Short mmCIF file of C-alpha atoms in Angstrom, two decimals:
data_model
loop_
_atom_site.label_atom_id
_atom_site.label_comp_id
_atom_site.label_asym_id
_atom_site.label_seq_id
_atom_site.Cartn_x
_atom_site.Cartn_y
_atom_site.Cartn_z
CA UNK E 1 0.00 0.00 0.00
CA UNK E 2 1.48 3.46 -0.89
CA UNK E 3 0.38 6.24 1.49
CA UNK E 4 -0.72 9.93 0.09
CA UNK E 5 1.79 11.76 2.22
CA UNK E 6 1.34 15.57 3.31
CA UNK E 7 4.10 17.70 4.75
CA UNK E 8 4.41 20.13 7.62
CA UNK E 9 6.67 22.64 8.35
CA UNK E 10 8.39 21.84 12.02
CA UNK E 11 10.59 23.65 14.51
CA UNK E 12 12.55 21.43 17.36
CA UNK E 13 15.58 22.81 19.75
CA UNK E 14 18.78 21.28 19.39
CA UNK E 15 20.87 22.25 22.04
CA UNK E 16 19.80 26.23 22.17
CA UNK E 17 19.69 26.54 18.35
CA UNK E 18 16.01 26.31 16.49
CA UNK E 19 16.03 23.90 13.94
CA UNK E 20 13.49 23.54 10.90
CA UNK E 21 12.28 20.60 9.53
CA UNK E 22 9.77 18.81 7.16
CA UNK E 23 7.71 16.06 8.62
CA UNK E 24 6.52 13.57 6.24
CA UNK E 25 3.10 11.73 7.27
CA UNK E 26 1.00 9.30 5.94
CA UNK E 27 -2.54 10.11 4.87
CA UNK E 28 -4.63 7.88 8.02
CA UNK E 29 -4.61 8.91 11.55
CA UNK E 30 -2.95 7.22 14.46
CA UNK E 31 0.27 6.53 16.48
CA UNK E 32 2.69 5.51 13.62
CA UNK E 33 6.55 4.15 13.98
CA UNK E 34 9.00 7.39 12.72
CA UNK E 35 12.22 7.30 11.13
CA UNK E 36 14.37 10.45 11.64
CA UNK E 37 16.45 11.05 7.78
CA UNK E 38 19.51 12.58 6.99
CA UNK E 39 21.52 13.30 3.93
CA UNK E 40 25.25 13.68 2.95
CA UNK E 41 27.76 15.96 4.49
CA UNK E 42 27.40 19.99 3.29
CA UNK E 43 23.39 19.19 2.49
CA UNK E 44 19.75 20.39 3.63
CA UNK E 45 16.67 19.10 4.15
CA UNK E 46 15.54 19.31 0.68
CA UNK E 47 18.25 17.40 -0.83
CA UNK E 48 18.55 13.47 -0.68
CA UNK E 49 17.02 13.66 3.15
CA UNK E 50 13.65 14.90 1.86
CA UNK E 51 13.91 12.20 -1.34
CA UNK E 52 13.85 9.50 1.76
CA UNK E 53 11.73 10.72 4.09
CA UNK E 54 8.92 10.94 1.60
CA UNK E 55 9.55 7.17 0.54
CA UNK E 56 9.48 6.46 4.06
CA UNK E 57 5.83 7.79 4.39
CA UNK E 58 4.52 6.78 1.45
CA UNK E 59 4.87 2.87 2.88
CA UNK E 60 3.43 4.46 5.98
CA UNK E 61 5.98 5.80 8.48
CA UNK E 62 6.10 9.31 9.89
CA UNK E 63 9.26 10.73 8.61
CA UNK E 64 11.55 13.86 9.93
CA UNK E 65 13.88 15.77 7.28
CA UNK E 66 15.31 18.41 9.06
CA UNK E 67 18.78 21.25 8.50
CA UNK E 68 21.62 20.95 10.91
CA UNK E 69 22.54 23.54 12.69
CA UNK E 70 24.59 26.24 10.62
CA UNK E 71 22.65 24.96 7.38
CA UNK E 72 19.52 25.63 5.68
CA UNK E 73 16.72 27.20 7.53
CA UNK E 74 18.36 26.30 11.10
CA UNK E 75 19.94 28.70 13.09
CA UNK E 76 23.55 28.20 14.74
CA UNK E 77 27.19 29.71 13.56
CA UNK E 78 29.45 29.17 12.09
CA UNK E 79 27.47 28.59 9.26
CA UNK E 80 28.40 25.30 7.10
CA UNK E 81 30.42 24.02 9.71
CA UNK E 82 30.69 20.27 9.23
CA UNK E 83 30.57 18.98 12.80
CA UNK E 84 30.25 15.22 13.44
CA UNK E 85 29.67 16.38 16.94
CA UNK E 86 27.55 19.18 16.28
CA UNK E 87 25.72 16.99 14.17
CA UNK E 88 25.30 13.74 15.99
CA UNK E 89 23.56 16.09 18.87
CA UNK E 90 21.34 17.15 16.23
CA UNK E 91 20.19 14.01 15.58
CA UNK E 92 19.99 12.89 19.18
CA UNK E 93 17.65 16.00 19.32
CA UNK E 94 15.62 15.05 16.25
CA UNK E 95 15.02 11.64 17.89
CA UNK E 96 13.74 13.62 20.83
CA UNK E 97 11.30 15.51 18.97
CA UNK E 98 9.88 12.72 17.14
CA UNK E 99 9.75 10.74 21.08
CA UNK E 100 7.41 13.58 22.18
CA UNK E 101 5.14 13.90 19.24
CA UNK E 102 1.38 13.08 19.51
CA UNK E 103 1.42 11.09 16.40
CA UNK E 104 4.44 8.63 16.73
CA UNK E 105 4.88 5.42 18.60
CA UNK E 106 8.11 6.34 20.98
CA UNK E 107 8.60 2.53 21.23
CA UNK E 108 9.36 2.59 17.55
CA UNK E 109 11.66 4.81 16.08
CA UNK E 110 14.35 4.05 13.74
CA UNK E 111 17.29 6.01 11.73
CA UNK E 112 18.54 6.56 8.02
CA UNK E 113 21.54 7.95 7.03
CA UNK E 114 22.60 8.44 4.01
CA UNK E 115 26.20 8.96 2.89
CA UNK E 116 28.14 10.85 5.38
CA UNK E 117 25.57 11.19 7.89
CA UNK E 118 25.68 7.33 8.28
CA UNK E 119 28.31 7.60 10.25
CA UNK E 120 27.05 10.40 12.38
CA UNK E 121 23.61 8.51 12.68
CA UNK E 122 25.30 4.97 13.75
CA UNK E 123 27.27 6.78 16.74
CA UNK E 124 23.76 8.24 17.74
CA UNK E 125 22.50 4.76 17.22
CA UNK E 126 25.15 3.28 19.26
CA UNK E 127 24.59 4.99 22.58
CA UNK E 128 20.72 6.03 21.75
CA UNK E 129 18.28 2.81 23.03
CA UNK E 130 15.47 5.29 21.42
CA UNK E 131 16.88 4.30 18.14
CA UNK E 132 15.04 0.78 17.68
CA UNK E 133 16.32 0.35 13.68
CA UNK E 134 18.92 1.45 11.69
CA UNK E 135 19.70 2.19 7.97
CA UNK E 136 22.79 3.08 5.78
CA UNK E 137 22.39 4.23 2.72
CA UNK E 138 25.36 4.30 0.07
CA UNK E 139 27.38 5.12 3.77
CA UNK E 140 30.39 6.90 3.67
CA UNK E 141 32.42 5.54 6.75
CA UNK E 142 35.90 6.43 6.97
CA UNK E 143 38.90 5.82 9.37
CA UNK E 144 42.32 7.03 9.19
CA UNK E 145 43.80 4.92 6.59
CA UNK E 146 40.73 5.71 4.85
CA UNK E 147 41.01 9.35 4.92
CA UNK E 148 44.61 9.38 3.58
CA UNK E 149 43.86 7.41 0.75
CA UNK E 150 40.85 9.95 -0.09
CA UNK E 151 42.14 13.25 0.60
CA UNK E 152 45.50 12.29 -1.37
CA UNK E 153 48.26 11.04 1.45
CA UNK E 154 49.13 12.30 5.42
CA UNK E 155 50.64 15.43 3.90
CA UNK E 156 47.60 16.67 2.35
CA UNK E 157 45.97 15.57 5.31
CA UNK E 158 47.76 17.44 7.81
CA UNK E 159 47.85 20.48 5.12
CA UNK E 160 44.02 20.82 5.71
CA UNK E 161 43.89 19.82 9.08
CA UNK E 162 46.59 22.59 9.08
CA UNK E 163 44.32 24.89 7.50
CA UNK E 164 40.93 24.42 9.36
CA UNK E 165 42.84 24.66 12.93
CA UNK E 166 44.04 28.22 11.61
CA UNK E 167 40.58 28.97 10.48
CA UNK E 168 39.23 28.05 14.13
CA UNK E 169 41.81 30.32 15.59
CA UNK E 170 40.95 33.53 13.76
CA UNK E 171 37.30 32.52 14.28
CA UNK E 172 37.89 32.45 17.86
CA UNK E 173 39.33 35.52 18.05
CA UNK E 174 36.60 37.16 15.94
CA UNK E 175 37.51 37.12 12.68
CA UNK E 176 35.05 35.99 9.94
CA UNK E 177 34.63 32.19 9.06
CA UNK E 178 36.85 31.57 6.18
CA UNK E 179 34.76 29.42 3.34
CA UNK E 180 36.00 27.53 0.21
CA UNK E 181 33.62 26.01 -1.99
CA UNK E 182 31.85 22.86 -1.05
CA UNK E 183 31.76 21.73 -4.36
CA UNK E 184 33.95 23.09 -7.91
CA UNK E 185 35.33 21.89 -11.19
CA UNK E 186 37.81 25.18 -10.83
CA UNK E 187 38.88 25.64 -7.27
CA UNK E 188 41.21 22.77 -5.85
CA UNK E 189 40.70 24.16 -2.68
CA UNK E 190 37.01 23.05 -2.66
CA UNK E 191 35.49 20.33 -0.48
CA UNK E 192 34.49 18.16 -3.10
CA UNK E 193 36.93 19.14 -6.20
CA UNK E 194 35.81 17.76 -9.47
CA UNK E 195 32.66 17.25 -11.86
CA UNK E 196 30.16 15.99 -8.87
CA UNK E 197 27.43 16.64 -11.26
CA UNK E 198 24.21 16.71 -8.69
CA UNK E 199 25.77 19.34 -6.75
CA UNK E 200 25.91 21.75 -9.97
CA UNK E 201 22.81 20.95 -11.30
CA UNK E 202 19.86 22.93 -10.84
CA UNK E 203 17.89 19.93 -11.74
CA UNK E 204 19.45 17.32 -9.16
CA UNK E 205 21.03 18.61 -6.07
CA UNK E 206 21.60 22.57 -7.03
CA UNK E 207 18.26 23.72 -4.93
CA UNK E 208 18.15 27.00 -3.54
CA UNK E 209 18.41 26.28 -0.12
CA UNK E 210 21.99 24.63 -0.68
CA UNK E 211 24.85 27.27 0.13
CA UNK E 212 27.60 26.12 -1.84
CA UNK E 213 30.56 26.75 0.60
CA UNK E 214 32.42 24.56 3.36
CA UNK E 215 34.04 26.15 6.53
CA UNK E 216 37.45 25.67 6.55
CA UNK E 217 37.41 24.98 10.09
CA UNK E 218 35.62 21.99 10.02
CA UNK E 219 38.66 19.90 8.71
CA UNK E 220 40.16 18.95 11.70
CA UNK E 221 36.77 17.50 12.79
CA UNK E 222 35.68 15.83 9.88
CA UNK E 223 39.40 14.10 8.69
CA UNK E 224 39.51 12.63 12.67
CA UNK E 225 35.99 11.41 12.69
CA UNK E 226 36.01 7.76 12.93
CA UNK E 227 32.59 6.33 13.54
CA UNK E 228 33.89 2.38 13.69
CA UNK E 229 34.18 1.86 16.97
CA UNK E 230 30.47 2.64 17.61
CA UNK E 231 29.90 -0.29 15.01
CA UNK E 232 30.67 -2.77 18.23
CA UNK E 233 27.82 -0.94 20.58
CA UNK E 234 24.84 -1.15 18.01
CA UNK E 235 22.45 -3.33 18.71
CA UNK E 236 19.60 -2.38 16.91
CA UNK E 237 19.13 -4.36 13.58
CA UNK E 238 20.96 -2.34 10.50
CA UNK E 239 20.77 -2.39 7.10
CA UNK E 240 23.73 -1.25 5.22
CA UNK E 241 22.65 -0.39 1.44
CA UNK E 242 25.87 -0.36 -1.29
CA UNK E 243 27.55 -0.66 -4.51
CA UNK E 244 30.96 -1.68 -5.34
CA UNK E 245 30.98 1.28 -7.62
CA UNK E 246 29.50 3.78 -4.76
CA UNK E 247 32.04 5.26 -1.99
CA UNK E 248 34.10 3.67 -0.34
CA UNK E 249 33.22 0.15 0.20
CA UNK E 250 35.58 -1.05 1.98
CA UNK E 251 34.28 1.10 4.60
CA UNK E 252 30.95 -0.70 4.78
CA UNK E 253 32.63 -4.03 4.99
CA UNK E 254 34.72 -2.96 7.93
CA UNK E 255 31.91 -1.55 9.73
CA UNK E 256 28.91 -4.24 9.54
CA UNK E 257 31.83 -6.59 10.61
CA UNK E 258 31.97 -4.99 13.43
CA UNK E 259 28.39 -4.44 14.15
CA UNK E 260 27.08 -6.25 17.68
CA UNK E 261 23.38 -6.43 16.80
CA UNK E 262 21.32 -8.16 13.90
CA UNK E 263 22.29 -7.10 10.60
CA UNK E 264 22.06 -7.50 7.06
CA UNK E 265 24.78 -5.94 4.03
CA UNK E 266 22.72 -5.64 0.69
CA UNK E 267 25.20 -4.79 -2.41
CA UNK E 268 23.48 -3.70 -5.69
CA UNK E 269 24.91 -1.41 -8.40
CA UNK E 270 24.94 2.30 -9.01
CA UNK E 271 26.87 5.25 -8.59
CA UNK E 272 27.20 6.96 -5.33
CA UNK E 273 25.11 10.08 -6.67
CA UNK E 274 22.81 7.29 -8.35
CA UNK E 275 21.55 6.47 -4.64
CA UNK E 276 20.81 10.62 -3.90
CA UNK E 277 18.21 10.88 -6.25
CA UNK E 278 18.14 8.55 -9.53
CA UNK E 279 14.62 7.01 -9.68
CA UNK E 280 15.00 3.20 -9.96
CA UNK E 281 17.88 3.04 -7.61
CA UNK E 282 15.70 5.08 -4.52
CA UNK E 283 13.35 3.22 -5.03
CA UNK E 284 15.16 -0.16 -4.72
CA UNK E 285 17.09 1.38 -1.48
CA UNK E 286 14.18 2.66 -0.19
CA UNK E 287 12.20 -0.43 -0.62
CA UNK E 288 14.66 -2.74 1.28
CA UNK E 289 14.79 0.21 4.05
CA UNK E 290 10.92 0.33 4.20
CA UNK E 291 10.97 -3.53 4.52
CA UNK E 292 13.68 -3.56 7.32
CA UNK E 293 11.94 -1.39 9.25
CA UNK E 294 9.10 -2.81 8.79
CA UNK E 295 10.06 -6.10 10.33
CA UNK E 296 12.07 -4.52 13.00
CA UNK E 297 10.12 -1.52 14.69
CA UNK E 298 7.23 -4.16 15.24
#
């Protein structure tokens, strides 16, 4: 059965900081298991989060897109500061707001990250009991060897680290943030440096709520997050959604080894963009994610 799904405009705290969300619910009344969705690093709400979260209600789950804080509609500074911990709070406070709401079953809530913030929504998971289900989508899970092999060797590692702890500095002693882009084809210095085509286009993941631009201070805190050692205190079931041809894979593997709980590793094929917003491929991710969390957040 596919649910007609309406949308509402929400507002939840997240540690002092108002952030704004859209909640996705099915057409019928009644308490309803939620899943609190989250996209890739540098997003917002309307990106590959709100792609989800209205797949998620159309088979009949409440569903929470929301902005971190420093992106999108949510307040908080520095603005585009990618902050695992920043961001794992968030979530934590998403779960919160979801626990409280009139329409959802607290006893069943469940999680899905996809790309980078499958990492940030696994450590929630790990030390969250709220958090009865778990999925990662296309996950992007680095470690340190990881990280070097990405961001082109320890040198260029500790050039950026470099970088982003002189950024916090001046920051802290009022200067202005200092931005590169997130994404370019020009600018080397750019988060993402090369033709990641739904990020440019207007038609894919170029909406107008997406600032283009990275903090340079969040290096140091994104090139030391490691989210593999929560792998070992998650207990919920998971689902871990990814192709051989998506990012890093290798990355998966390590991490549903190490997973405690019930868990399942699906591999299909794709790109990793291909999973953000190409038809057939959400729908066979989200299908497997609607039927995991169907059998688990009974």
């Amino acid at each position: 059965m596919t649910h007609t799904v309406r949308t509402e405009r929400v507002t939840f705290d997240s540690d002092g900081e108002t952030l704004v969300g859209t909640l996705y619910r099915p057409d019928d009344e009644g308490l309803r298991p939620a899943i609190v969705v989250t996209g890739s690093w540098t997003t917002v709400k309307e990106q590959m989060a709100a792609v989800y979260a209205q797949r998620m209600a159309e088979a009949g789950f409440l569903a929470l897109a929301f902005d971190f804080t420093g992106f999108g509609e949510s307040s908080g500074r520095p603005r585009q500061l990618e902050s695992p911990v920043r961001k794992i709070c968030d979530i934590h406070n998403a779960v919160s707001f979801l626990a409280r709401h009139p329409a959802v079953d607290a006893g069943r809530i469940g999680a899905l990250g996809v790309c980078a913030s499958s990492g940030y929504t696994a450590v929630n998971a790990a030390d969250d009991p709220r958090v009865r289900s778990l999925v990662l989508i296309a996950p992007w899970l680095h470690d340190a060897h990881l990280v070097q092999d990405i961001y082109g060797g320890a040198d260029e590692v500790q050039r950026k680290t470099a970088l982003g702890l002189d950024a916090l500095a001046r920051y802290e002693k009022g200067e202005a943030s200092q931005y590169v882009p997130a994404v370019s084809v020009t600018d080397p210095q750019a988060a993402m440096f090369g033709p990641f085509d739904y990020y440019l286009d207007e038609k894919r993941g170029a909406v107008p709520s997406w600032t283009n631009r990275f903090a340079v201070m969040s290096w140091p805190q994104w090139l030391t997050f490691d989210p593999h050692p929560a792998a070992a205190r998650i207990t919920a079931p998971t689902l871990l959604v990814h192709s051989r041809d998506g990012a890093i894979p290798q990355g998966a593997e390590k991490f549903f080894a190490a997973l405690a709980g019930p868990k399942r590793l699906v591999w299909t094929s794709g790109t990793q963009f291909d999973f953000y917003d190409q038809d057939a491929k959400v729908t066979e991710a989200a299908g497997l994610a609607a039927r995991h969390f169907a059998e688990t957040l009974t």
